[in-house]
């Protein structure tokens, strides 16, 4: 495919503003910081943090140990960190997230979203669209307003201390 910007370093930080098309940025250990990406984004670092604005296309975000922070996604995202946390401010699309020790935070879900993680927990704030969550090891925490009418289908596929817990003040039928 067409790459609008290709940036690589052996270990330094990469910082770039907005990119009108696709962006591929790789570093062996520094941080990657970008503005908005108008196309696909492939951002890889051996150990630094990844922080980006809006990603309009498909995104692949990988770090060997840092956090991944994304302002907005409109398409599918694969995010992988061996030790950091993954944060999405606004998302619409499929998210495949893997954290070796951190958690996944979604502040605002605006379109159909699927989140799968095999690492830490999943934490949600505002959900305005259909959502499917799956975690291999961590917790799923969902904050819901008391007056919200919702259908929640929650299943624990493994026994041995795993359970579904709700706030006792939350009205359930």
mmCIF file of C-alpha atoms in Angstrom:
data_model
loop_
_atom_site.group_PDB
_atom_site.id
_atom_site.type_symbol
_atom_site.label_atom_id
_atom_site.label_comp_id
_atom_site.label_asym_id
_atom_site.label_seq_id
_atom_site.Cartn_x
_atom_site.Cartn_y
_atom_site.Cartn_z
ATOM 1 C CA UNK A 1 0.000 0.000 0.000
ATOM 2 C CA UNK A 2 0.830 3.667 -0.217
ATOM 3 C CA UNK A 3 2.692 5.090 2.777
ATOM 4 C CA UNK A 4 2.458 8.850 3.181
ATOM 5 C CA UNK A 5 5.084 8.968 5.917
ATOM 6 C CA UNK A 6 7.681 6.382 6.921
ATOM 7 C CA UNK A 7 9.714 7.231 10.028
ATOM 8 C CA UNK A 8 12.262 4.935 11.696
ATOM 9 C CA UNK A 9 14.915 5.273 14.379
ATOM 10 C CA UNK A 10 17.158 2.819 16.226
ATOM 11 C CA UNK A 11 16.062 4.032 19.650
ATOM 12 C CA UNK A 12 15.128 7.698 19.709
ATOM 13 C CA UNK A 13 11.725 9.282 20.111
ATOM 14 C CA UNK A 14 9.469 9.971 17.101
ATOM 15 C CA UNK A 15 7.231 13.042 17.205
ATOM 16 C CA UNK A 16 5.123 14.125 14.233
ATOM 17 C CA UNK A 17 2.071 16.337 13.772
ATOM 18 C CA UNK A 18 -0.938 15.510 11.609
ATOM 19 C CA UNK A 19 -0.487 13.149 8.646
ATOM 20 C CA UNK A 20 -2.975 13.385 5.764
ATOM 21 C CA UNK A 21 -2.588 9.725 4.727
ATOM 22 C CA UNK A 22 -0.955 6.568 6.062
ATOM 23 C CA UNK A 23 1.819 6.584 8.661
ATOM 24 C CA UNK A 24 4.365 3.923 9.565
ATOM 25 C CA UNK A 25 6.636 4.794 12.504
ATOM 26 C CA UNK A 26 9.055 2.381 14.206
ATOM 27 C CA UNK A 27 11.677 2.820 16.904
ATOM 28 C CA UNK A 28 13.630 0.319 18.944
ATOM 29 C CA UNK A 29 12.911 1.968 22.254
ATOM 30 C CA UNK A 30 11.716 5.575 22.127
ATOM 31 C CA UNK A 31 8.260 7.077 22.487
ATOM 32 C CA UNK A 32 6.010 7.684 19.461
ATOM 33 C CA UNK A 33 3.792 10.773 19.545
ATOM 34 C CA UNK A 34 1.589 11.760 16.596
ATOM 35 C CA UNK A 35 -1.194 14.144 15.737
ATOM 36 C CA UNK A 36 -4.162 12.919 13.693
ATOM 37 C CA UNK A 37 -3.587 10.219 11.070
ATOM 38 C CA UNK A 38 -5.827 10.516 8.001
ATOM 39 C CA UNK A 39 -5.246 6.922 6.842
ATOM 40 C CA UNK A 40 -3.843 3.717 8.316
ATOM 41 C CA UNK A 41 -1.398 3.910 11.204
ATOM 42 C CA UNK A 42 1.316 1.372 12.008
ATOM 43 C CA UNK A 43 3.179 2.483 15.136
ATOM 44 C CA UNK A 44 5.737 0.166 16.765
ATOM 45 C CA UNK A 45 8.240 0.748 19.567
ATOM 46 C CA UNK A 46 10.396 -1.667 21.495
ATOM 47 C CA UNK A 47 9.601 -0.121 24.844
ATOM 48 C CA UNK A 48 8.304 3.425 24.694
ATOM 49 C CA UNK A 49 4.855 4.923 24.976
ATOM 50 C CA UNK A 50 2.559 5.436 21.958
ATOM 51 C CA UNK A 51 0.309 8.506 21.972
ATOM 52 C CA UNK A 52 -1.765 9.514 18.969
ATOM 53 C CA UNK A 53 -4.701 11.693 17.966
ATOM 54 C CA UNK A 54 -7.482 10.450 15.661
ATOM 55 C CA UNK A 55 -6.731 7.457 13.435
ATOM 56 C CA UNK A 56 -9.125 7.358 10.462
ATOM 57 C CA UNK A 57 -7.976 4.025 9.015
ATOM 58 C CA UNK A 58 -6.857 0.654 10.322
ATOM 59 C CA UNK A 59 -4.348 0.893 13.176
ATOM 60 C CA UNK A 60 -1.641 -1.438 14.440
ATOM 61 C CA UNK A 61 -0.088 -0.197 17.699
ATOM 62 C CA UNK A 62 2.652 -2.224 19.417
ATOM 63 C CA UNK A 63 4.983 -1.479 22.300
ATOM 64 C CA UNK A 64 7.265 -3.683 24.334
ATOM 65 C CA UNK A 65 6.293 -2.090 27.611
ATOM 66 C CA UNK A 66 4.820 1.393 27.387
ATOM 67 C CA UNK A 67 1.266 2.703 27.502
ATOM 68 C CA UNK A 68 -0.885 3.184 24.388
ATOM 69 C CA UNK A 69 -3.050 6.349 24.345
ATOM 70 C CA UNK A 70 -5.437 7.025 21.444
ATOM 71 C CA UNK A 71 -7.767 10.038 21.103
ATOM 72 C CA UNK A 72 -10.177 8.550 18.526
ATOM 73 C CA UNK A 73 -10.521 5.548 16.217
ATOM 74 C CA UNK A 74 -12.950 5.036 13.358
ATOM 75 C CA UNK A 75 -11.887 1.606 12.127
ATOM 76 C CA UNK A 76 -10.305 -1.578 13.443
ATOM 77 C CA UNK A 77 -7.397 -1.382 15.878
ATOM 78 C CA UNK A 78 -4.885 -3.932 17.093
ATOM 79 C CA UNK A 79 -3.137 -2.664 20.237
ATOM 80 C CA UNK A 80 -0.476 -4.719 22.009
ATOM 81 C CA UNK A 81 1.677 -3.882 25.030
ATOM 82 C CA UNK A 82 3.529 -6.309 27.251
ATOM 83 C CA UNK A 83 3.313 -4.167 30.353
ATOM 84 C CA UNK A 84 1.419 -0.949 29.809
ATOM 85 C CA UNK A 85 -2.141 0.288 29.850
ATOM 86 C CA UNK A 86 -4.293 0.923 26.744
ATOM 87 C CA UNK A 87 -6.562 4.017 26.710
ATOM 88 C CA UNK A 88 -9.057 5.043 24.011
ATOM 89 C CA UNK A 89 -10.834 8.384 24.496
ATOM 90 C CA UNK A 90 -13.408 7.703 21.725
ATOM 91 C CA UNK A 91 -13.805 4.570 19.650
ATOM 92 C CA UNK A 92 -15.978 3.031 16.950
ATOM 93 C CA UNK A 93 -14.794 -0.239 15.454
ATOM 94 C CA UNK A 94 -13.184 -3.512 16.360
ATOM 95 C CA UNK A 95 -10.466 -3.356 18.993
ATOM 96 C CA UNK A 96 -8.160 -6.291 19.594
ATOM 97 C CA UNK A 97 -6.184 -5.366 22.680
ATOM 98 C CA UNK A 98 -3.548 -7.372 24.496
ATOM 99 C CA UNK A 99 -1.941 -6.227 27.710
ATOM 100 C CA UNK A 100 0.550 -8.306 29.618
ATOM 101 C CA UNK A 101 0.038 -6.382 32.829
ATOM 102 C CA UNK A 102 -2.121 -3.332 32.198
ATOM 103 C CA UNK A 103 -5.785 -2.763 31.481
ATOM 104 C CA UNK A 104 -7.951 -1.383 28.654
ATOM 105 C CA UNK A 105 -9.907 1.854 29.256
ATOM 106 C CA UNK A 106 -12.629 3.092 26.879
ATOM 107 C CA UNK A 107 -13.965 6.533 27.710
ATOM 108 C CA UNK A 108 -16.606 6.903 24.959
ATOM 109 C CA UNK A 109 -17.864 4.215 22.561
ATOM 110 C CA UNK A 110 -19.702 5.852 19.634
ATOM 111 C CA UNK A 111 -20.065 2.976 17.172
ATOM 112 C CA UNK A 112 -20.361 -0.809 17.236
ATOM 113 C CA UNK A 113 -17.249 -2.002 19.051
ATOM 114 C CA UNK A 114 -15.707 -5.343 19.914
ATOM 115 C CA UNK A 115 -12.990 -5.437 22.592
ATOM 116 C CA UNK A 116 -10.975 -8.567 23.180
ATOM 117 C CA UNK A 117 -8.087 -8.717 25.617
ATOM 118 C CA UNK A 118 -6.107 -11.519 27.143
ATOM 119 C CA UNK A 119 -4.368 -9.328 29.704
ATOM 120 C CA UNK A 120 -5.801 -7.005 32.351
ATOM 121 C CA UNK A 121 -9.312 -5.723 32.905
ATOM 122 C CA UNK A 122 -11.629 -3.662 30.715
ATOM 123 C CA UNK A 123 -13.079 -0.392 32.072
ATOM 124 C CA UNK A 124 -15.892 1.543 30.344
ATOM 125 C CA UNK A 125 -17.390 4.986 30.896
ATOM 126 C CA UNK A 126 -19.908 6.092 28.205
ATOM 127 C CA UNK A 127 -21.305 3.560 25.759
ATOM 128 C CA UNK A 128 -23.599 4.888 23.003
ATOM 129 C CA UNK A 129 -23.507 1.857 20.699
ATOM 130 C CA UNK A 130 -23.578 -1.941 20.695
ATOM 131 C CA UNK A 131 -20.570 -3.379 22.492
ATOM 132 C CA UNK A 132 -19.081 -6.856 22.909
ATOM 133 C CA UNK A 133 -16.399 -7.431 25.550
ATOM 134 C CA UNK A 134 -14.193 -10.414 26.136
ATOM 135 C CA UNK A 135 -11.251 -10.884 28.477
ATOM 136 C CA UNK A 136 -9.131 -13.948 29.113
ATOM 137 C CA UNK A 137 -7.874 -13.103 32.591
ATOM 138 C CA UNK A 138 -8.960 -9.661 33.790
ATOM 139 C CA UNK A 139 -12.128 -8.028 35.064
ATOM 140 C CA UNK A 140 -14.717 -6.108 33.061
ATOM 141 C CA UNK A 141 -15.994 -3.002 34.854
ATOM 142 C CA UNK A 142 -18.936 -1.104 33.333
ATOM 143 C CA UNK A 143 -20.284 2.163 34.781
ATOM 144 C CA UNK A 144 -24.026 2.538 34.054
ATOM 145 C CA UNK A 145 -26.429 5.287 35.099
ATOM 146 C CA UNK A 146 -29.151 3.989 37.412
ATOM 147 C CA UNK A 147 -31.980 5.125 35.115
ATOM 148 C CA UNK A 148 -30.569 3.357 32.029
ATOM 149 C CA UNK A 149 -32.718 0.659 30.449
ATOM 150 C CA UNK A 150 -30.300 -1.982 29.175
ATOM 151 C CA UNK A 151 -30.113 -5.647 28.338
ATOM 152 C CA UNK A 152 -26.894 -7.162 29.605
ATOM 153 C CA UNK A 153 -25.952 -10.692 28.644
ATOM 154 C CA UNK A 154 -22.985 -11.637 30.822
ATOM 155 C CA UNK A 155 -21.430 -15.099 30.883
ATOM 156 C CA UNK A 156 -18.526 -16.479 32.907
ATOM 157 C CA UNK A 157 -17.106 -19.346 30.896
ATOM 158 C CA UNK A 158 -14.642 -20.537 33.553
ATOM 159 C CA UNK A 159 -15.401 -21.411 37.152
ATOM 160 C CA UNK A 160 -12.963 -21.226 40.033
ATOM 161 C CA UNK A 161 -13.513 -17.872 41.676
ATOM 162 C CA UNK A 162 -14.828 -15.994 38.627
ATOM 163 C CA UNK A 163 -18.249 -14.385 39.026
ATOM 164 C CA UNK A 164 -20.559 -11.565 37.998
ATOM 165 C CA UNK A 165 -20.853 -8.836 40.644
ATOM 166 C CA UNK A 166 -23.159 -5.788 40.578
ATOM 167 C CA UNK A 167 -23.669 -2.820 42.842
ATOM 168 C CA UNK A 168 -26.403 -3.861 45.329
ATOM 169 C CA UNK A 169 -28.118 -0.468 44.797
ATOM 170 C CA UNK A 170 -28.395 -1.053 41.030
ATOM 171 C CA UNK A 171 -32.045 -2.027 40.232
ATOM 172 C CA UNK A 172 -32.041 -5.343 38.380
ATOM 173 C CA UNK A 173 -34.880 -7.401 36.974
#
